[in-house]
Amino acid sequence: MDFTVENLTVTPHDDGVVEVTLSRPAKRNALNAETIEELIEVFSKLPRLGARAVVLNAQGDHFCAGLDLVEHHTEKRRPEDFMHLCLRWHEAFNKMEYGGVPIIAALKGAVVGGGLELASAAHVRVMDPTTYFALPEGQRGLFTGGGATIRVADLVGKARMIDMMLTGRVYKEDEAVQVGLAQYRVQDSQTKALELARTAAQNPPLSNFAICSAISHMQNMSALDAAYAESVVAGIVNTQEASHDRLDAFAKGTAARVRPD
Ligand code: 1HE
């Protein structure tokens, strides 16, 4: 899993968990065009290199300040330039959401604009006490272009997203969990994200592939087609070799039982 990119740091662990770290802290990890290309490269390669789970984290005090506003301002982009750039953002975030490898985002500080679009392409979001979420696009005279109309609306609902974009409303602390922006709120989001990634990495890769791609695909289908696709996916996953020993242990009474704690 050795490859070098400029604005991300890729750190493989022995257990198959890989840390992908946004590494532009001086710019609050703002997403310039180059970083988007690197996200595409990294999330294209990692599944095929055998990553079992990914922790997406960041250097510095802030997870991500969104679109690189300075680059955007100085490049004087035309509508078609920005449309093509958005397609690259979508490519990167679709690779994450549909890539079949669990991605756990360890959040802190600002998770705003395109930073929230990036976080919402992960499968699980863990926040710490410093984390806050916002969509300041309206105030900047912009609109979301990295999939927020799909993924953030999915997390918080249309009305909350519109409110965030119109008024700059910031969500933090327990309220952020209550509205669905994060699933966990802990003191140390990095440690918790690593723990969750290690837990997920113990599932058979084929099960994780289905969990981290099929559910998203099925949401794009009619109920009838989704039910059909579910039966096909379950047919493959639920008869896999890797589940044999687990089911054998359950049948013999030696497997862990599901308990509330
Ligand atoms: C940046 C960016 C950026 C910081 N693009 N350079 N996103 C926003 O509207 C959020 C804009 N950023 C902020 O509100 C603040 O920077 C933070 C709250 C994230 C952090 O504040 P702070 O006080 O720690 O840092 P700072 O002094 O504001 O910024 C430090 C440096 O990072 C500074 O550069 P320097 O060279 O002057 O030191 C900033 O210019 C730089 N920086 N954020 C470029 N976003 C696909 S469409 C998506 C549309 C959007 O994402 S809109 C939301 C954009």
Tab-separated table of C-alpha atoms and ligand atoms in Angstrom:
chain	number	residue	atom	x	y	z
A	1	MET	CA	0.000	0.000	0.000
A	2	ASP	CA	2.978	2.257	-0.588
A	3	PHE	CA	2.187	5.301	-2.589
A	4	THR	CA	2.776	8.977	-2.028
A	5	VAL	CA	0.433	11.837	-2.636
A	6	GLU	CA	0.909	15.482	-1.719
A	7	ASN	CA	-2.061	16.512	0.420
A	8	LEU	CA	-2.985	13.180	2.002
A	9	THR	CA	-0.985	10.795	4.152
A	10	VAL	CA	-1.736	7.089	3.776
A	11	THR	CA	-0.715	4.958	6.765
A	12	PRO	CA	-1.400	1.210	6.585
A	13	HIS	CA	-1.629	-0.795	9.823
A	14	ASP	CA	-0.861	-4.512	10.161
A	15	ASP	CA	-4.502	-5.471	10.683
A	16	GLY	CA	-5.584	-4.086	7.300
A	17	VAL	CA	-6.884	-0.797	8.705
A	18	VAL	CA	-5.553	2.166	6.725
A	19	GLU	CA	-5.465	5.741	7.933
A	20	VAL	CA	-6.021	8.396	5.286
A	21	THR	CA	-5.109	11.782	6.736
A	22	LEU	CA	-5.940	15.168	5.217
A	23	SER	CA	-2.548	16.862	5.410
A	24	ARG	CA	-2.995	20.547	4.576
A	25	PRO	CA	-3.456	21.894	8.099
A	26	ALA	CA	-2.026	25.340	7.252
A	27	LYS	CA	-5.043	25.760	4.967
A	28	ARG	CA	-7.390	24.001	7.378
A	29	ASN	CA	-7.441	21.042	4.973
A	30	ALA	CA	-9.377	23.027	2.370
A	31	LEU	CA	-10.036	20.919	-0.706
A	32	ASN	CA	-8.126	22.225	-3.717
A	33	ALA	CA	-8.417	20.512	-7.106
A	34	GLU	CA	-5.233	18.531	-6.447
A	35	THR	CA	-6.532	17.049	-3.194
A	36	ILE	CA	-9.695	15.895	-4.962
A	37	GLU	CA	-7.555	14.088	-7.568
A	38	GLU	CA	-5.595	12.478	-4.740
A	39	LEU	CA	-8.777	11.315	-3.019
A	40	ILE	CA	-9.829	9.683	-6.301
A	41	GLU	CA	-6.455	7.953	-6.584
A	42	VAL	CA	-6.347	6.777	-2.978
A	43	PHE	CA	-9.924	5.524	-2.826
A	44	SER	CA	-9.555	3.816	-6.216
A	45	LYS	CA	-6.495	1.921	-5.063
A	46	LEU	CA	-7.181	1.054	-1.416
A	47	PRO	CA	-9.986	-1.471	-1.987
A	48	ARG	CA	-7.886	-3.367	-4.526
A	49	LEU	CA	-4.828	-3.279	-2.271
A	50	GLY	CA	-6.709	-5.190	0.387
A	51	ALA	CA	-7.662	-2.432	2.838
A	52	ARG	CA	-10.138	-3.924	5.344
A	53	ALA	CA	-11.316	-0.560	6.726
A	54	VAL	CA	-10.270	3.080	6.542
A	55	VAL	CA	-10.043	5.814	9.154
A	56	LEU	CA	-10.376	9.211	7.479
A	57	ASN	CA	-8.836	11.850	9.722
A	58	ALA	CA	-7.050	15.167	9.504
A	59	GLN	CA	-3.947	17.020	10.684
A	60	GLY	CA	-4.431	20.160	12.749
A	61	ASP	CA	-7.423	21.401	14.699
A	62	HIS	CA	-9.986	21.265	11.871
A	63	PHE	CA	-11.207	18.313	9.848
A	64	CYS	CA	-11.876	20.258	6.657
A	65	ALA	CA	-12.768	23.856	5.683
A	66	GLY	CA	-14.440	22.781	2.420
A	67	LEU	CA	-13.782	24.098	-1.055
A	68	ASP	CA	-10.466	25.930	-1.429
A	69	LEU	CA	-12.020	29.361	-1.689
A	70	VAL	CA	-8.750	31.106	-2.540
A	71	GLU	CA	-7.994	28.740	-5.419
A	72	HIS	CA	-11.581	29.092	-6.620
A	73	HIS	CA	-11.367	32.876	-6.442
A	74	THR	CA	-8.007	33.218	-8.205
A	75	GLU	CA	-8.756	30.692	-10.956
A	76	LYS	CA	-11.738	32.722	-12.181
A	77	ARG	CA	-13.560	29.586	-13.263
A	78	ARG	CA	-16.340	29.602	-15.860
A	79	PRO	CA	-19.556	27.644	-15.203
A	80	GLU	CA	-18.341	24.725	-17.298
A	81	ASP	CA	-14.989	24.673	-15.455
A	82	PHE	CA	-16.749	24.370	-12.125
A	83	MET	CA	-19.209	21.776	-13.445
A	84	HIS	CA	-16.289	19.613	-14.518
A	85	LEU	CA	-14.620	20.153	-11.140
A	86	CYS	CA	-17.836	19.038	-9.413
A	87	LEU	CA	-17.751	15.837	-11.457
A	88	ARG	CA	-14.308	15.132	-9.971
A	89	TRP	CA	-15.627	15.758	-6.436
A	90	HIS	CA	-18.465	13.339	-7.201
A	91	GLU	CA	-15.987	10.792	-8.561
A	92	ALA	CA	-13.963	10.982	-5.338
A	93	PHE	CA	-16.911	10.793	-2.962
A	94	ASN	CA	-18.674	8.060	-4.975
A	95	LYS	CA	-15.469	6.004	-4.830
A	96	MET	CA	-15.696	6.327	-1.054
A	97	GLU	CA	-19.399	5.661	-0.559
A	98	TYR	CA	-19.689	2.850	-3.118
A	99	GLY	CA	-16.182	1.408	-2.791
A	100	GLY	CA	-17.133	-1.504	-0.559
A	101	VAL	CA	-14.575	-0.743	2.185
A	102	PRO	CA	-15.833	0.732	5.487
A	103	ILE	CA	-14.709	4.340	5.999
A	104	ILE	CA	-14.916	5.800	9.490
A	105	ALA	CA	-14.441	9.585	9.687
A	106	ALA	CA	-12.708	10.945	12.802
A	107	LEU	CA	-14.010	14.520	13.036
A	108	LYS	CA	-12.803	17.599	14.915
A	109	GLY	CA	-13.154	21.353	14.593
A	110	ALA	CA	-14.723	22.667	11.403
A	111	VAL	CA	-16.562	20.184	9.202
A	112	VAL	CA	-17.997	22.760	6.859
A	113	GLY	CA	-19.180	23.125	3.285
A	114	GLY	CA	-17.264	20.669	1.132
A	115	GLY	CA	-15.748	19.298	4.355
A	116	LEU	CA	-19.198	18.119	5.384
A	117	GLU	CA	-19.709	16.704	1.887
A	118	LEU	CA	-16.481	14.731	2.347
A	119	ALA	CA	-17.475	13.535	5.827
A	120	SER	CA	-20.911	12.474	4.595
A	121	ALA	CA	-19.289	10.183	2.004
A	122	ALA	CA	-17.855	8.142	4.903
A	123	HIS	CA	-19.965	5.313	6.311
A	124	VAL	CA	-19.626	6.257	9.987
A	125	ARG	CA	-18.927	9.693	11.491
A	126	VAL	CA	-17.367	10.152	14.935
A	127	MET	CA	-17.203	13.668	16.419
A	128	ASP	CA	-15.287	15.085	19.387
A	129	PRO	CA	-16.248	18.050	21.624
A	130	THR	CA	-14.610	20.568	19.235
A	131	THR	CA	-16.511	19.402	16.147
A	132	TYR	CA	-19.047	21.625	14.448
A	133	PHE	CA	-20.963	21.305	11.206
A	134	ALA	CA	-22.128	24.024	8.826
A	135	LEU	CA	-22.960	24.742	5.213
A	136	PRO	CA	-21.822	28.377	4.787
A	137	GLU	CA	-22.383	28.284	1.021
A	138	GLY	CA	-25.212	30.843	1.109
A	139	GLN	CA	-23.071	33.385	2.992
A	140	ARG	CA	-20.197	32.907	0.524
A	141	GLY	CA	-22.482	33.354	-2.494
A	142	LEU	CA	-21.983	29.714	-3.455
A	143	PHE	CA	-23.900	26.448	-3.681
A	144	THR	CA	-22.903	22.933	-2.689
A	145	GLY	CA	-21.187	20.996	-5.497
A	146	GLY	CA	-19.795	17.877	-3.849
A	147	GLY	CA	-22.938	15.851	-3.339
A	148	ALA	CA	-24.431	17.561	-0.278
A	149	THR	CA	-27.830	17.812	-1.944
A	150	ILE	CA	-27.807	14.020	-1.895
A	151	ARG	CA	-25.771	12.938	1.137
A	152	VAL	CA	-26.289	15.753	3.650
A	153	ALA	CA	-29.987	15.897	2.794
A	154	ASP	CA	-30.019	12.140	3.391
A	155	LEU	CA	-28.438	12.544	6.828
A	156	VAL	CA	-30.408	15.500	8.199
A	157	GLY	CA	-33.418	15.866	5.880
A	158	LYS	CA	-34.229	18.534	3.308
A	159	ALA	CA	-35.613	21.192	5.673
A	160	ARG	CA	-32.585	21.180	7.988
A	161	MET	CA	-30.186	21.319	5.069
A	162	ILE	CA	-31.989	24.283	3.527
A	163	ASP	CA	-31.958	26.065	6.902
A	164	MET	CA	-28.196	25.412	7.258
A	165	MET	CA	-27.526	26.828	3.790
A	166	LEU	CA	-29.829	29.832	4.087
A	167	THR	CA	-28.919	30.957	7.593
A	168	GLY	CA	-25.469	29.494	8.238
A	169	ARG	CA	-26.839	27.518	11.183
A	170	VAL	CA	-24.114	25.600	12.996
A	171	TYR	CA	-24.740	22.201	14.616
A	172	LYS	CA	-22.494	20.962	17.416
A	173	GLU	CA	-22.484	18.795	20.556
A	174	ASP	CA	-25.445	16.479	21.202
A	175	GLU	CA	-27.690	18.254	18.742
A	176	ALA	CA	-25.356	17.244	15.889
A	177	VAL	CA	-25.837	13.604	16.816
A	178	GLN	CA	-29.574	14.032	17.270
A	179	VAL	CA	-30.012	15.440	13.746
A	180	GLY	CA	-27.877	12.659	12.246
A	181	LEU	CA	-24.646	14.450	11.328
A	182	ALA	CA	-22.570	12.087	13.478
A	183	GLN	CA	-23.325	8.665	14.947
A	184	TYR	CA	-20.862	8.946	17.855
A	185	ARG	CA	-19.823	11.854	20.092
A	186	VAL	CA	-16.759	11.060	22.193
A	187	GLN	CA	-13.820	12.783	23.857
A	188	ASP	CA	-11.294	11.382	21.370
A	189	SER	CA	-12.729	10.824	17.887
A	190	GLN	CA	-9.478	9.406	16.473
A	191	THR	CA	-9.232	6.601	19.062
A	192	LYS	CA	-12.920	5.740	18.708
A	193	ALA	CA	-12.758	5.761	14.890
A	194	LEU	CA	-9.764	3.426	14.959
A	195	GLU	CA	-11.583	1.102	17.360
A	196	LEU	CA	-14.683	1.039	15.110
A	197	ALA	CA	-12.537	0.461	12.014
A	198	ARG	CA	-10.779	-2.459	13.720
A	199	THR	CA	-14.130	-3.967	14.688
A	200	ALA	CA	-15.493	-3.613	11.149
A	201	ALA	CA	-12.251	-5.004	9.687
A	202	GLN	CA	-12.960	-8.330	11.413
A	203	ASN	CA	-16.055	-8.919	9.279
A	204	PRO	CA	-15.526	-10.927	6.091
A	205	PRO	CA	-14.584	-8.498	3.282
A	206	LEU	CA	-17.508	-9.707	1.163
A	207	SER	CA	-19.968	-8.782	3.929
A	208	ASN	CA	-18.373	-5.348	4.266
A	209	PHE	CA	-18.399	-4.927	0.497
A	210	ALA	CA	-22.165	-5.465	0.505
A	211	ILE	CA	-22.776	-3.258	3.545
A	212	CYS	CA	-20.645	-0.429	2.146
A	213	SER	CA	-21.991	-0.409	-1.383
A	214	ALA	CA	-25.252	-2.338	-1.749
A	215	ILE	CA	-27.255	-0.255	0.734
A	216	SER	CA	-26.274	2.967	-1.055
A	217	HIS	CA	-27.013	1.496	-4.479
A	218	MET	CA	-30.364	0.143	-3.327
A	219	GLN	CA	-31.425	3.567	-2.106
A	220	ASN	CA	-31.143	4.724	-5.724
A	221	MET	CA	-33.509	1.982	-6.948
A	222	SER	CA	-37.240	1.423	-6.951
A	223	ALA	CA	-38.418	-0.730	-4.024
A	224	LEU	CA	-39.075	-3.585	-6.432
A	225	ASP	CA	-35.598	-3.465	-7.971
A	226	ALA	CA	-33.969	-2.969	-4.551
A	227	ALA	CA	-35.704	-6.086	-3.224
A	228	TYR	CA	-34.468	-8.068	-6.216
A	229	ALA	CA	-30.903	-6.708	-5.845
A	230	GLU	CA	-31.003	-7.487	-2.122
A	231	SER	CA	-31.870	-11.103	-2.807
A	232	VAL	CA	-28.983	-11.386	-5.275
A	233	VAL	CA	-26.480	-9.792	-2.886
A	234	ALA	CA	-27.719	-11.905	0.038
A	235	GLY	CA	-27.519	-15.026	-2.124
A	236	ILE	CA	-23.802	-14.400	-2.661
A	237	VAL	CA	-22.869	-13.033	0.771
A	238	ASN	CA	-24.912	-15.412	2.911
A	239	THR	CA	-23.461	-18.527	1.291
A	240	GLN	CA	-19.816	-17.420	1.340
A	241	GLU	CA	-17.105	-19.727	2.601
A	242	ALA	CA	-16.011	-17.140	5.177
A	243	SER	CA	-19.322	-17.397	7.050
A	244	HIS	CA	-19.128	-21.200	7.428
A	245	ASP	CA	-16.953	-21.265	10.578
A	246	ARG	CA	-18.908	-18.428	12.169
A	247	LEU	CA	-22.232	-20.217	11.617
A	248	ASP	CA	-20.729	-23.535	12.728
A	249	ALA	CA	-19.625	-21.919	16.008
A	250	PHE	CA	-23.099	-20.477	16.505
A	251	ALA	CA	-24.735	-23.836	15.853
A	252	LYS	CA	-22.390	-25.452	18.406
A	253	GLY	CA	-23.158	-22.750	20.966
A	254	THR	CA	-19.600	-21.383	21.099
A	255	ALA	CA	-20.128	-18.131	19.216
A	256	ALA	CA	-20.690	-14.865	21.070
A	257	ARG	CA	-24.342	-14.042	21.661
A	258	VAL	CA	-25.850	-10.648	20.939
A	259	ARG	CA	-26.199	-8.866	24.310
A	260	PRO	CA	-27.005	-5.256	25.155
A	261	ASP	CA	-23.532	-4.675	26.605
B	1	1HE	C1	-8.695	28.449	3.488
B	1	1HE	C2	-10.003	27.925	3.693
B	1	1HE	C3	-10.768	27.595	2.558
B	1	1HE	C4	-9.131	28.360	5.610
B	1	1HE	N1	-10.205	27.779	1.348
B	1	1HE	N2	-8.189	28.598	2.271
B	1	1HE	N3	-15.661	27.019	3.471
B	1	1HE	C5	-15.769	28.037	4.344
B	1	1HE	O1	-16.502	28.985	4.141
B	1	1HE	C6	-14.905	27.947	5.572
B	1	1HE	C7	-13.771	28.940	5.454
B	1	1HE	N4	-12.823	28.839	6.558
B	1	1HE	C8	-13.104	29.307	7.818
B	1	1HE	O2	-14.200	29.722	8.126
B	1	1HE	C9	-11.980	29.263	8.821
B	1	1HE	O3	-10.737	29.238	8.089
B	1	1HE	C10	-12.011	28.043	9.771
B	1	1HE	C11	-13.159	28.213	10.751
B	1	1HE	C12	-12.140	26.704	9.026
B	1	1HE	C13	-10.677	28.004	10.557
B	1	1HE	O4	-10.448	29.262	11.174
B	1	1HE	P1	-8.979	29.641	11.679
B	1	1HE	O5	-9.100	30.959	12.391
B	1	1HE	O6	-8.382	28.502	12.410
B	1	1HE	O7	-8.075	29.795	10.356
B	1	1HE	P2	-8.006	31.020	9.305
B	1	1HE	O8	-7.088	32.070	9.849
B	1	1HE	O9	-9.347	31.458	8.858
B	1	1HE	O10	-7.308	30.307	8.058
B	1	1HE	C14	-5.988	29.807	8.130
B	1	1HE	C15	-5.480	29.664	6.710
B	1	1HE	O11	-6.279	28.692	6.043
B	1	1HE	C16	-5.632	30.947	5.910
B	1	1HE	O12	-4.598	30.954	4.953
B	1	1HE	P3	-3.295	31.930	5.138
B	1	1HE	O13	-2.449	31.639	3.960
B	1	1HE	O14	-3.861	33.328	5.185
B	1	1HE	O15	-2.680	31.530	6.452
B	1	1HE	C17	-6.956	30.748	5.192
B	1	1HE	O16	-7.059	31.490	4.010
B	1	1HE	C18	-6.877	29.265	4.897
B	1	1HE	N5	-8.193	28.685	4.691
B	1	1HE	N6	-10.236	27.890	5.017
B	1	1HE	C19	-8.953	28.277	1.233
B	1	1HE	N7	-11.990	27.076	2.632
B	1	1HE	C20	-17.847	21.775	-4.112
B	1	1HE	S1	-18.622	23.193	-3.584
B	1	1HE	C21	-18.281	23.315	-1.875
B	1	1HE	C22	-18.562	24.720	-1.412
B	1	1HE	C23	-17.956	25.007	-0.083
B	1	1HE	O17	-17.219	24.222	0.476
B	1	1HE	S2	-18.380	26.515	0.607
B	1	1HE	C24	-17.642	26.485	2.186
B	1	1HE	C25	-16.229	26.998	2.160
